[in-house]
PDB file of C-alpha atoms and ligand atoms in Angstrom:
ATOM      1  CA  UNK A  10     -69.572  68.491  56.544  1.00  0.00           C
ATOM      2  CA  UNK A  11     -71.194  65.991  53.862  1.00  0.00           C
ATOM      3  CA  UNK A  12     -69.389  62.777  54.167  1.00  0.00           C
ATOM      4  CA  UNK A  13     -69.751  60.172  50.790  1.00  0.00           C
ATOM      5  CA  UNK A  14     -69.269  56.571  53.358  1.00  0.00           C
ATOM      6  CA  UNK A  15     -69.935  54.355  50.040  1.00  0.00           C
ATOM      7  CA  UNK A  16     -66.719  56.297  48.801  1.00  0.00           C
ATOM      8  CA  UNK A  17     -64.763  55.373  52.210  1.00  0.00           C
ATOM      9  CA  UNK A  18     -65.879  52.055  51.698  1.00  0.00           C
ATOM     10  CA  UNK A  19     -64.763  51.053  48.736  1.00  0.00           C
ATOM     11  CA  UNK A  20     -61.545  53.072  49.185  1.00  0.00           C
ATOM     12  CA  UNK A  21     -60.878  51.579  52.720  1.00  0.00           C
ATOM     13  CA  UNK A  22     -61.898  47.633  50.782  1.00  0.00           C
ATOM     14  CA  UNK A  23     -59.081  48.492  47.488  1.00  0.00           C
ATOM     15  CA  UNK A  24     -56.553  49.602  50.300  1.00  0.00           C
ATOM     16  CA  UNK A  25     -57.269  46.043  52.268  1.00  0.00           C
ATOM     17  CA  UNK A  26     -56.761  44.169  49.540  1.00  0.00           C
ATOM     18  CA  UNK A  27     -53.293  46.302  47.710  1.00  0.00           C
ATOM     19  CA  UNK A  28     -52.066  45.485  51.658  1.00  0.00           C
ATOM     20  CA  UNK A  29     -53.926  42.291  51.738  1.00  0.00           C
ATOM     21  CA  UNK A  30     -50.570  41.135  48.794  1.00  0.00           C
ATOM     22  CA  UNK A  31     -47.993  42.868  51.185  1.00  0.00           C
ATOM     23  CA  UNK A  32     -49.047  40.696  53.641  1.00  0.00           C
ATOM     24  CA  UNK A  33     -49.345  37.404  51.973  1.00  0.00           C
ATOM     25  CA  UNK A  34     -46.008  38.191  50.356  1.00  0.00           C
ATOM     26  CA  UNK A  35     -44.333  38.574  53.447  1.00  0.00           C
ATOM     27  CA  UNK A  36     -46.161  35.582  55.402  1.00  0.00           C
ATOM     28  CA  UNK A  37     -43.970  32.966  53.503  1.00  0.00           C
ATOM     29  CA  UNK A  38     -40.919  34.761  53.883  1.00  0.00           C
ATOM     30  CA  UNK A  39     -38.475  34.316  56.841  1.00  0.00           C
ATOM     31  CA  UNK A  40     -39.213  37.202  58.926  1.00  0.00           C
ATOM     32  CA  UNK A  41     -37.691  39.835  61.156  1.00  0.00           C
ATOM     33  CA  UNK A  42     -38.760  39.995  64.548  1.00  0.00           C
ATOM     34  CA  UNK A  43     -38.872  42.525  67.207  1.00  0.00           C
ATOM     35  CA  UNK A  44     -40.125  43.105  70.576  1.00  0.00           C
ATOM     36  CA  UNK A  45     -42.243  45.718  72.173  1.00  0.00           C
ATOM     37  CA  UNK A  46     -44.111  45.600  75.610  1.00  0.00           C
ATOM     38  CA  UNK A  47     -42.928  42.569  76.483  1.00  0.00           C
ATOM     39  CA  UNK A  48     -41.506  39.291  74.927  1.00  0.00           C
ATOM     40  CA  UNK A  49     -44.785  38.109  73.621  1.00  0.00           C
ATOM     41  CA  UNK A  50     -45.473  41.224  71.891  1.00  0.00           C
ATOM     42  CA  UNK A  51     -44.436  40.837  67.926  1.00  0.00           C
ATOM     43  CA  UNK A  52     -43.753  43.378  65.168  1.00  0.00           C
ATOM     44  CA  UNK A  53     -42.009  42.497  61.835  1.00  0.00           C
ATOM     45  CA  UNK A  54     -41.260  45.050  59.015  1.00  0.00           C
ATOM     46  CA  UNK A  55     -43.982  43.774  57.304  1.00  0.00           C
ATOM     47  CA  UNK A  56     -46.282  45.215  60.147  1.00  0.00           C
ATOM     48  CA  UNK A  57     -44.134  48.526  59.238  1.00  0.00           C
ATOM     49  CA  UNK A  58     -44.552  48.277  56.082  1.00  0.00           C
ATOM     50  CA  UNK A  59     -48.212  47.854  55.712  1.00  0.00           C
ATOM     51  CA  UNK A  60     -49.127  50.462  57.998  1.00  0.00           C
ATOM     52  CA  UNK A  61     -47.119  52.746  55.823  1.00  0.00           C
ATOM     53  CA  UNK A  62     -48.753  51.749  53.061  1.00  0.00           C
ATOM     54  CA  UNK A  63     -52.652  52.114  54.384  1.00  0.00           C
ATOM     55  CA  UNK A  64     -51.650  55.434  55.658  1.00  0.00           C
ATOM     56  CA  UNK A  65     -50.074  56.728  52.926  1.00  0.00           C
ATOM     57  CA  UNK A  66     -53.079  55.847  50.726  1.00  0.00           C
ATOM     58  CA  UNK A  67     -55.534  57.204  53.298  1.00  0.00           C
ATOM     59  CA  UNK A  68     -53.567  60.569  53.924  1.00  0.00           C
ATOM     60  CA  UNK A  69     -52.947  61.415  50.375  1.00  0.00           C
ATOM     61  CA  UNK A  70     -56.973  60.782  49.305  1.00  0.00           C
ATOM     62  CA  UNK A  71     -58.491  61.976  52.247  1.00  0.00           C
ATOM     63  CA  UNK A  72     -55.841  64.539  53.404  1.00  0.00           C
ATOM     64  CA  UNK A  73     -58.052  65.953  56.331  1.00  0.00           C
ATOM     65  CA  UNK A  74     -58.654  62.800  58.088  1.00  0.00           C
ATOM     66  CA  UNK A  75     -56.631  61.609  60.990  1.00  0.00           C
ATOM     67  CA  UNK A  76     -55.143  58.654  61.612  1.00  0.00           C
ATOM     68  CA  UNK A  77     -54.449  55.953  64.671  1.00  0.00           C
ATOM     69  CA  UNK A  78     -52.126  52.737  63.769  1.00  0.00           C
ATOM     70  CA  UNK A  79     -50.822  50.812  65.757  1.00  0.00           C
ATOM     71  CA  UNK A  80     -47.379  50.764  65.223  1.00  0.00           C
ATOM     72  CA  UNK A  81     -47.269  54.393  64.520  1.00  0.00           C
ATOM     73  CA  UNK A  82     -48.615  54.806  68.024  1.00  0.00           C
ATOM     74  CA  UNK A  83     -45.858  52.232  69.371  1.00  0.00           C
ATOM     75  CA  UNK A  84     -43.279  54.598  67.797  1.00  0.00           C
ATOM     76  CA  UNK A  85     -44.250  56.901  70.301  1.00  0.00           C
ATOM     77  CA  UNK A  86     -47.005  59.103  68.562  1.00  0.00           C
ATOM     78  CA  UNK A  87     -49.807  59.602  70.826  1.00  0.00           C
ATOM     79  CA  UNK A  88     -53.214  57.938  70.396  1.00  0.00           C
ATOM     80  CA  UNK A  89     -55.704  61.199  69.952  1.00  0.00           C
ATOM     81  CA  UNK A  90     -59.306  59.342  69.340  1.00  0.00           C
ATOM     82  CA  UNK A  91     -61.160  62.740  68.664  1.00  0.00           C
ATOM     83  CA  UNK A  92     -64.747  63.395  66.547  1.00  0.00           C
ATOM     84  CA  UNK A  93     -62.707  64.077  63.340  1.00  0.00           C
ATOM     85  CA  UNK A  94     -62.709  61.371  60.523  1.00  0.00           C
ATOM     86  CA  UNK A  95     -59.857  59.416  62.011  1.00  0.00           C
ATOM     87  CA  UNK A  96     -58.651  55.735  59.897  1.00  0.00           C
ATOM     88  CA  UNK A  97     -58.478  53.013  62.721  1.00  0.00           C
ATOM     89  CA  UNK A  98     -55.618  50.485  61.483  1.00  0.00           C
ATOM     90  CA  UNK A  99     -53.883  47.215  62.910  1.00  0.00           C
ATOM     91  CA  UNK A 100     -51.566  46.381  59.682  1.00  0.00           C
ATOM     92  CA  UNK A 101     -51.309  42.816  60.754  1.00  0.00           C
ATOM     93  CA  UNK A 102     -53.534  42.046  63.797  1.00  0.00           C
ATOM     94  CA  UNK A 103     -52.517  38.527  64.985  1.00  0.00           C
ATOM     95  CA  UNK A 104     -48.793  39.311  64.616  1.00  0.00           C
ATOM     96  CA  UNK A 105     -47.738  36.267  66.216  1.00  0.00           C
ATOM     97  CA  UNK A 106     -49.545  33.948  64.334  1.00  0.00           C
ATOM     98  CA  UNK A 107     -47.976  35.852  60.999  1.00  0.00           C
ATOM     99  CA  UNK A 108     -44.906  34.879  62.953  1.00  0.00           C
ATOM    100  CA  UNK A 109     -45.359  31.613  63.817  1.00  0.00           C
ATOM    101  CA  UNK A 110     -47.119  30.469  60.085  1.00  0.00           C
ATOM    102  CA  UNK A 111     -50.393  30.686  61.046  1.00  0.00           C
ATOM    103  CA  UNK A 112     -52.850  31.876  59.116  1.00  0.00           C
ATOM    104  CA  UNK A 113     -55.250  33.813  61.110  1.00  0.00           C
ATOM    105  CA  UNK A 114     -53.757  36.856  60.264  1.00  0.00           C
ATOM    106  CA  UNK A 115     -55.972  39.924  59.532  1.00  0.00           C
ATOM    107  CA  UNK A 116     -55.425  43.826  58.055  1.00  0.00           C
ATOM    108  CA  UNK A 117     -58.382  45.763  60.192  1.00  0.00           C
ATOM    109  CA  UNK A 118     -59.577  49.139  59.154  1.00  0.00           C
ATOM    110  CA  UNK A 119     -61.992  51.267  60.827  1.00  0.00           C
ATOM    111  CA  UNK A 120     -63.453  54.665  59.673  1.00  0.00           C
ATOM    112  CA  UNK A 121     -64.567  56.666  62.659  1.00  0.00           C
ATOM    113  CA  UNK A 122     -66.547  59.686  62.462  1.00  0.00           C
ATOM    114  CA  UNK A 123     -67.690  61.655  65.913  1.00  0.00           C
ATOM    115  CA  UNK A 124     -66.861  58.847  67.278  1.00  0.00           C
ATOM    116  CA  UNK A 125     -68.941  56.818  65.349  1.00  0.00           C
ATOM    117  CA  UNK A 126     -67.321  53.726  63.492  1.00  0.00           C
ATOM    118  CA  UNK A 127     -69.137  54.158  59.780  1.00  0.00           C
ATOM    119  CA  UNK A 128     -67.041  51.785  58.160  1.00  0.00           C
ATOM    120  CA  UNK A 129     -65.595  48.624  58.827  1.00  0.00           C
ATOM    121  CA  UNK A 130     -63.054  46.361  57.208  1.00  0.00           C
ATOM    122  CA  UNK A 131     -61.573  42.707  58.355  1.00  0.00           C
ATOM    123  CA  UNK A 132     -59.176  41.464  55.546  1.00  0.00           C
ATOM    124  CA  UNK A 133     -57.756  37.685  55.892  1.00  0.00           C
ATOM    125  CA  UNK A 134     -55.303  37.404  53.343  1.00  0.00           C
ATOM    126  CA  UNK A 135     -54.025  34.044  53.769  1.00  0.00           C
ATOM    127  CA  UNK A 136     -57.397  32.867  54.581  1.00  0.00           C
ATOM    128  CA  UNK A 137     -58.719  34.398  51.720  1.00  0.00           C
ATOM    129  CA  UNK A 138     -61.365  35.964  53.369  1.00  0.00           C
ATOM    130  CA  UNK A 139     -63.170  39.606  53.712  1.00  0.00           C
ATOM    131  CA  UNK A 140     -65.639  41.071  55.860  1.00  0.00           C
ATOM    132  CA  UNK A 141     -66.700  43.917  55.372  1.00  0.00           C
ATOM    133  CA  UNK A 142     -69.796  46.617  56.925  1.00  0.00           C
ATOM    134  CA  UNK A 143     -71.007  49.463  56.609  1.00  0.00           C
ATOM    135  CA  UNK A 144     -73.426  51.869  59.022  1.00  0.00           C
ATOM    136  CA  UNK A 145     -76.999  51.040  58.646  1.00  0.00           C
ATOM    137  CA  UNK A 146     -76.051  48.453  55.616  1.00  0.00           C
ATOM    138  CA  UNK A 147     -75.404  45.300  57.751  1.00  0.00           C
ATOM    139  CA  UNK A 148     -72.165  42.881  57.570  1.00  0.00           C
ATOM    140  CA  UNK A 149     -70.639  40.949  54.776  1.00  0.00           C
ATOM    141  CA  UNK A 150     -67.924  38.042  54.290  1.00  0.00           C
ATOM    142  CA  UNK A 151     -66.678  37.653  50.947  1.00  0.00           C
ATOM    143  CA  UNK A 152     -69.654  39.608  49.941  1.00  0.00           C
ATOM    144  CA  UNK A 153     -72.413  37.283  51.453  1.00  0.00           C
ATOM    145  CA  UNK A 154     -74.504  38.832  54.561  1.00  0.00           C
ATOM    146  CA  UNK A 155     -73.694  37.304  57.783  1.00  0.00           C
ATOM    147  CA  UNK A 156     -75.505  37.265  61.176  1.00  0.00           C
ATOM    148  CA  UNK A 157     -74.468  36.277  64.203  1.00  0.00           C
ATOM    149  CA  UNK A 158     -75.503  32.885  66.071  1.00  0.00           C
ATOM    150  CA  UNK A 159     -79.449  32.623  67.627  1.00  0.00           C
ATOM    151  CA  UNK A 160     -77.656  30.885  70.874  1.00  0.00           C
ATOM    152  CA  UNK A 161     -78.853  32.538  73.535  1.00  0.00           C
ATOM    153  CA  UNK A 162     -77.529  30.781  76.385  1.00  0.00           C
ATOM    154  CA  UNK A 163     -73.614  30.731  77.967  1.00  0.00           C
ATOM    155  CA  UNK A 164     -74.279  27.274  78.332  1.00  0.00           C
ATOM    156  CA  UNK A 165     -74.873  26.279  74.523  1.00  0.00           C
ATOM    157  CA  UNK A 166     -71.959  28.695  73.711  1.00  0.00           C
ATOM    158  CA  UNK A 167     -68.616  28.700  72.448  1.00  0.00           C
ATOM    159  CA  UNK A 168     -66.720  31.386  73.675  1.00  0.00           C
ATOM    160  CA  UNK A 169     -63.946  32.703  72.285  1.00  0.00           C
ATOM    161  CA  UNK A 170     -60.978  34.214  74.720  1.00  0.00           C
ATOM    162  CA  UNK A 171     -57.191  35.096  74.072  1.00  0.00           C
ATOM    163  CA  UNK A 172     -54.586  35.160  76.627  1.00  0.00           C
ATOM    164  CA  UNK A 173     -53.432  38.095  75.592  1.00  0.00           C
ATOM    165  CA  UNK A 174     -49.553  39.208  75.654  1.00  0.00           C
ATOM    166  CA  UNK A 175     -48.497  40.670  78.946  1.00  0.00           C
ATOM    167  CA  UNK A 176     -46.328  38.571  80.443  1.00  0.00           C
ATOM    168  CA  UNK A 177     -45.912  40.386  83.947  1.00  0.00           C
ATOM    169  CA  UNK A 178     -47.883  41.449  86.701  1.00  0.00           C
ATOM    170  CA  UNK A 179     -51.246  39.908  87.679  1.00  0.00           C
ATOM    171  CA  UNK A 180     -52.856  40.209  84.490  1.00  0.00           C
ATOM    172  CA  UNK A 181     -52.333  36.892  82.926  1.00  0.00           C
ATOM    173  CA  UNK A 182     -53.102  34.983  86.108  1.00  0.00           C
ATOM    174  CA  UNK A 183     -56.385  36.588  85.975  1.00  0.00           C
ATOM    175  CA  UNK A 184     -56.917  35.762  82.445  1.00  0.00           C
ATOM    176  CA  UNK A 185     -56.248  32.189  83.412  1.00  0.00           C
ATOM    177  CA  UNK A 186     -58.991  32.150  86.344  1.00  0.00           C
ATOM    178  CA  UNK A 187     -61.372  33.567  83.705  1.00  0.00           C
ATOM    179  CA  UNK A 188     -60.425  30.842  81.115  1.00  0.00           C
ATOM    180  CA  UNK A 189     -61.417  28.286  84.076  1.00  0.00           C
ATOM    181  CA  UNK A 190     -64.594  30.451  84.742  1.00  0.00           C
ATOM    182  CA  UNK A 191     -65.787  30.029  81.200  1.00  0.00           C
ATOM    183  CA  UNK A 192     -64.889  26.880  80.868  1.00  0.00           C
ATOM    184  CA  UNK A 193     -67.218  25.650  83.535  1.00  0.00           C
ATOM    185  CA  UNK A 194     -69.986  27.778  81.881  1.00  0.00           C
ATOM    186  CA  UNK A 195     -70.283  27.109  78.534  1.00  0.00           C
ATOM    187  CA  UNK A 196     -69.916  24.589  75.646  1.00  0.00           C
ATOM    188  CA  UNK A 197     -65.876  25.576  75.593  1.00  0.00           C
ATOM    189  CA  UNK A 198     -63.317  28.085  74.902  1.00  0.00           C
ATOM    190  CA  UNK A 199     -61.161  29.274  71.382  1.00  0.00           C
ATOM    191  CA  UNK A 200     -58.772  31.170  70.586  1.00  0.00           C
ATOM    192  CA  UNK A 201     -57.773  32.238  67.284  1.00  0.00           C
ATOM    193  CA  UNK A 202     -55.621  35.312  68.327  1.00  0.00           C
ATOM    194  CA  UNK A 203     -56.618  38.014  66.165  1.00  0.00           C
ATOM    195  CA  UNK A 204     -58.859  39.828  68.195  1.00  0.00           C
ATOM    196  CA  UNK A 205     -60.439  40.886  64.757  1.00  0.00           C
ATOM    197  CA  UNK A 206     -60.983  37.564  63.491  1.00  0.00           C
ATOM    198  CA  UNK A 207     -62.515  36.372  66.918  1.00  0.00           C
ATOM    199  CA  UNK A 208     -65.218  39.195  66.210  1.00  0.00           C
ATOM    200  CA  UNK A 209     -65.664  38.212  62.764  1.00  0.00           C
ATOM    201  CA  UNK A 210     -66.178  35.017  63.684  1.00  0.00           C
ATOM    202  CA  UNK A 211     -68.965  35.577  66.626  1.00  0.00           C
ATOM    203  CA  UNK A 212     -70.553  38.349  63.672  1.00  0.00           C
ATOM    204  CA  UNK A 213     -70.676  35.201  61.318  1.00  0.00           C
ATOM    205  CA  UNK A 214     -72.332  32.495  64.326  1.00  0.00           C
ATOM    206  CA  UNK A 215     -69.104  30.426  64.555  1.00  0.00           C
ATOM    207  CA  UNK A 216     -68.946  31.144  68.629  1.00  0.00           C
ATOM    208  CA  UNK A 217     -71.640  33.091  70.087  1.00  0.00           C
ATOM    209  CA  UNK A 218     -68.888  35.419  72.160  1.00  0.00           C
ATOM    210  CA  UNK A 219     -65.488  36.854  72.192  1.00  0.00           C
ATOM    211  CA  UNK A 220     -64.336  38.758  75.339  1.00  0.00           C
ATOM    212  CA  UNK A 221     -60.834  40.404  75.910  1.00  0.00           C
ATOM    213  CA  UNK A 222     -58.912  42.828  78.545  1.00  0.00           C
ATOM    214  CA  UNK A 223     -56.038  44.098  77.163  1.00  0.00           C
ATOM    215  CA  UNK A 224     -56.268  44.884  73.411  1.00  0.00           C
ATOM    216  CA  UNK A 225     -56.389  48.392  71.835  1.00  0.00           C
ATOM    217  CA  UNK A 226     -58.708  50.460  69.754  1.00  0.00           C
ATOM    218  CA  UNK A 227     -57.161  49.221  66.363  1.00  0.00           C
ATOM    219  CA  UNK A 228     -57.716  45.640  67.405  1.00  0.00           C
ATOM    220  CA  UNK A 229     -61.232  46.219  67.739  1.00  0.00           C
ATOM    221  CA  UNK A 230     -62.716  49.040  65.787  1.00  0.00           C
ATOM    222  CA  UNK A 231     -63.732  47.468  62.837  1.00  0.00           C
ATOM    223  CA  UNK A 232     -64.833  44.346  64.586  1.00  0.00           C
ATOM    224  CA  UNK A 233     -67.508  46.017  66.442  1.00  0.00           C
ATOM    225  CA  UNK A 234     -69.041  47.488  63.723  1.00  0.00           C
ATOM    226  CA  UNK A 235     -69.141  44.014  61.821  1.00  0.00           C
ATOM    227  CA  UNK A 236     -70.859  42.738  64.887  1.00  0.00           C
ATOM    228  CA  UNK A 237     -73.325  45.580  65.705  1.00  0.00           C
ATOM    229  CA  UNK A 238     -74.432  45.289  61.643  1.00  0.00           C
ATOM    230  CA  UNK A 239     -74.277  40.908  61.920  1.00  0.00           C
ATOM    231  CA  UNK A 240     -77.070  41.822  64.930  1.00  0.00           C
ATOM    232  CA  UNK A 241     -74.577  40.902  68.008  1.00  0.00           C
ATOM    233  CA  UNK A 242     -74.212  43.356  70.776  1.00  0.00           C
ATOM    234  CA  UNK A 243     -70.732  44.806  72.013  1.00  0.00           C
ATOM    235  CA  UNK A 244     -70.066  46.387  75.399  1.00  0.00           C
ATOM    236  CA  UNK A 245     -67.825  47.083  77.914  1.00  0.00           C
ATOM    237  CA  UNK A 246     -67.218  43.654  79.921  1.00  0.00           C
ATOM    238  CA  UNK A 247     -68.722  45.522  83.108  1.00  0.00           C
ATOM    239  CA  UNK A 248     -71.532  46.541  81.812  1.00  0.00           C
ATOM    240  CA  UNK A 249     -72.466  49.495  79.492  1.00  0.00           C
ATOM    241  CA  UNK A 250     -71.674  50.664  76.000  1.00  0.00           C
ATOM    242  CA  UNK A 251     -68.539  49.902  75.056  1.00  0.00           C
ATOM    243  CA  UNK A 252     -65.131  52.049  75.077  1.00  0.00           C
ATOM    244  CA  UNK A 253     -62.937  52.323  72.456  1.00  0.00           C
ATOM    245  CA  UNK A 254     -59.876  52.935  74.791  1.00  0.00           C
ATOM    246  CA  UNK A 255     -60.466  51.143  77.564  1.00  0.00           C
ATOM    247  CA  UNK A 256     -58.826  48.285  76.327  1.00  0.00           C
ATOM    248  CA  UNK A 257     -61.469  45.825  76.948  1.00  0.00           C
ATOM    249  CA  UNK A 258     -64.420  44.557  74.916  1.00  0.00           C
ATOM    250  CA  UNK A 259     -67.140  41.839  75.335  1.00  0.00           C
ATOM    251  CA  UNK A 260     -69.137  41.644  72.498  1.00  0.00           C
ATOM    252  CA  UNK A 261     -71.892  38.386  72.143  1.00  0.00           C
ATOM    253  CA  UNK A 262     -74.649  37.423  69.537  1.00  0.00           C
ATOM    254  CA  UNK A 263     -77.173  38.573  72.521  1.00  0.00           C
ATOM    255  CA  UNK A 264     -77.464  40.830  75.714  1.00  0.00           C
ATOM    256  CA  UNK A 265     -78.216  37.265  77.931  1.00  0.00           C
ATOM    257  CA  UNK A 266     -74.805  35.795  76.796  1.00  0.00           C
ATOM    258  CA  UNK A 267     -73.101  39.089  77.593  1.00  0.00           C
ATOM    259  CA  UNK A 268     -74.885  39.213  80.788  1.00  0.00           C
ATOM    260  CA  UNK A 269     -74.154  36.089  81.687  1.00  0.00           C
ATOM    261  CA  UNK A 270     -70.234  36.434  80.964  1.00  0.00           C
ATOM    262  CA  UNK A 271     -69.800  39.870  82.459  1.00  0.00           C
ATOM    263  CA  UNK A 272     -71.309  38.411  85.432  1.00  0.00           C
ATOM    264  CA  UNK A 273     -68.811  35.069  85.769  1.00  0.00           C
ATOM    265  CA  UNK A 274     -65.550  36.932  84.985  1.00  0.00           C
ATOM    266  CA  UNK A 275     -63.125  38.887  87.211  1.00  0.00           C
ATOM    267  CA  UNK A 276     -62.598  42.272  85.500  1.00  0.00           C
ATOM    268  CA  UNK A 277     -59.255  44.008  84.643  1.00  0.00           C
ATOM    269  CA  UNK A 278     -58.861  47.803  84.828  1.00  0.00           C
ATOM    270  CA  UNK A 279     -55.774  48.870  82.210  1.00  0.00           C
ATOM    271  CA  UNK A 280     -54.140  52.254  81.534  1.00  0.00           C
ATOM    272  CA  UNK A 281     -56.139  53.510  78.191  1.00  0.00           C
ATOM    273  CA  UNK A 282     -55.120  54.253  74.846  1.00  0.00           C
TER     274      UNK A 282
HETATM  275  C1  LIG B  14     -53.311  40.855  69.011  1.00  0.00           C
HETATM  276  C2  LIG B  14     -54.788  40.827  69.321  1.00  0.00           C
HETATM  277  C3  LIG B  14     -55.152  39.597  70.132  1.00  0.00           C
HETATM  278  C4  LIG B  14     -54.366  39.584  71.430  1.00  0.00           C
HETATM  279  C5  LIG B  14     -52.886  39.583  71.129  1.00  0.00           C
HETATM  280  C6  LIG B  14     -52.482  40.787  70.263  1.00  0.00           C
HETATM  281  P1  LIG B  14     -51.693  42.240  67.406  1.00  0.00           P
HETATM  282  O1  LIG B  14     -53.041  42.043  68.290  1.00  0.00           O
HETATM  283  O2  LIG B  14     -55.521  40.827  68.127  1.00  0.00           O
HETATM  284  O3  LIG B  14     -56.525  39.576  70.427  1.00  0.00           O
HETATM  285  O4  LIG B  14     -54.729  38.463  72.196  1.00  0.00           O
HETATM  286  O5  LIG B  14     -52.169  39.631  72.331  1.00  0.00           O
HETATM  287  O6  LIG B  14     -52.663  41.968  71.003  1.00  0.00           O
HETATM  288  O7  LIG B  14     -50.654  42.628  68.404  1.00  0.00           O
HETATM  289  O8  LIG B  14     -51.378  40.953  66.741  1.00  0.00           O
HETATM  290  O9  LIG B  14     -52.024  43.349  66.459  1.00  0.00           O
END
């Protein structure tokens, strides 16, 4: 099947920005909060809301394509990551910072095809700020090409890791010990808690890595492509290409950084998407 990507892309930018107003809307209101796998673990109804939105849009213009999002999976529909054109969607990735009045907030939407992410999109509502990519057609923010840092040493690097929120188990202490790990390595440590920010930002040189165990396709789909096309690398923290659903994702402005990381940190096996 012929597949028009410009089309997807400039759909998949218009929907990002009609969301993009839901969001900002709801950012200055008082919100309504609710839990999910544990207590650090946000969603508001304007994390509903928006996903609605994107996949209404999506559904009704491209009415064979599938769709993963991630509140739509947390309402108990299963994650099926499959070859067909499937729409990759966190609503409002950095939940708790919508939350909490901070403005790293972020729509992310990925178009997948075989497997393939073709299309990219990282919208920052409140920070007024867009990146966007393409296959084969490089990375963008606020239509400006971007490429990542030419640091090419852990030691002259910022790194950029999240905490994460599980709360339980053994998973944050080890997220801790890696903190200290990378600490000791490199120039220092951020966190901006959008996973899809935190690749923005490495695709656009501010921090030269961002590594995380625990995050889920939608997090990260469109922020790999934005760093592949920025000329960054993005792998699986062990080693190898990266997996969509494995939960995990290193991804570095070169194969030495990510070498060097994957070979400092302890690594976390999760249940997959
Ligand atoms: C967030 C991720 C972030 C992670 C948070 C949370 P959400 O996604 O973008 O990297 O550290 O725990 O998972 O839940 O705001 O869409």
């Amino acid at each position: 099947m012929d597949h028009n990507i410009h089309e997807y892309y400039e759909t998949a930018i218009a929907v990002a920005k009609e969301a993009g107003e839901v969001v900002k809307d709801g950012f200055y209101k008082e919100k309504k909060v609710d839990i999910k796998t544990s207590f650090a673990d946000l969603v508001t109804e304007t994390d509903q809301a928006v996903e609605q939105l994107i996949m209404s849009r999506f559904s009704s213009k491209f009415p064979t394509h599938k769709f993963i999002g991630e509140e739509t999976v947390a309402g108990g529909k299963k994650c099926e990551f499959t070859d067909d054109p499937t729409w990759i969607v966190d609503p409002i990735d950095g939940t708790m910072n919508f939350v909490h009045g901070i403005p790293h907030v972020s729509i992310s939407i990925a178009l997948a095809i075989n497997k393939e992410i073709v299309v990219g999109i990282v919208h920052c509502p409140i920070l007024d700020t867009m990146y966007t990519s393409m296959k084969g057609q490089g990375a963008m923010c606020n239509g400006k090409k971007i490429s990542v840092s030419k640091i090419s040493d852990l030691s002259q690097s910022v790194v950029i890791i999240e905490g994460g929120n599980a709360r339980s188990g053994n998973e944050a202490k080890t997220k801790s010990n890696n903190h200290l790990k990378i600490i000791q390595s490199s120039h220092g440590i951020r966190a901006y808690g959008s996973a899809a920010i935190d690749m923005c930002l490495v695709a656009r040189g501010q921090g030269e890595a961002y590594i995380e165990y625990g995050i889920h396709i939608w997090d990260i789909a469109a922020g790999i492509l934005i760093v592949q096309e920025a000329g960054g690398v993005v792998v699986d923290p062990k080693g190898g290409p990266v997996d969509l659903v494995s939960r995990r994702v290193l991804c570095a402005s070169s194969k030495t950084i990510a070498g060097q990381i994957s070979a400092v940190v302890e690594h976390i096996d999760l249940e997959r998407d």
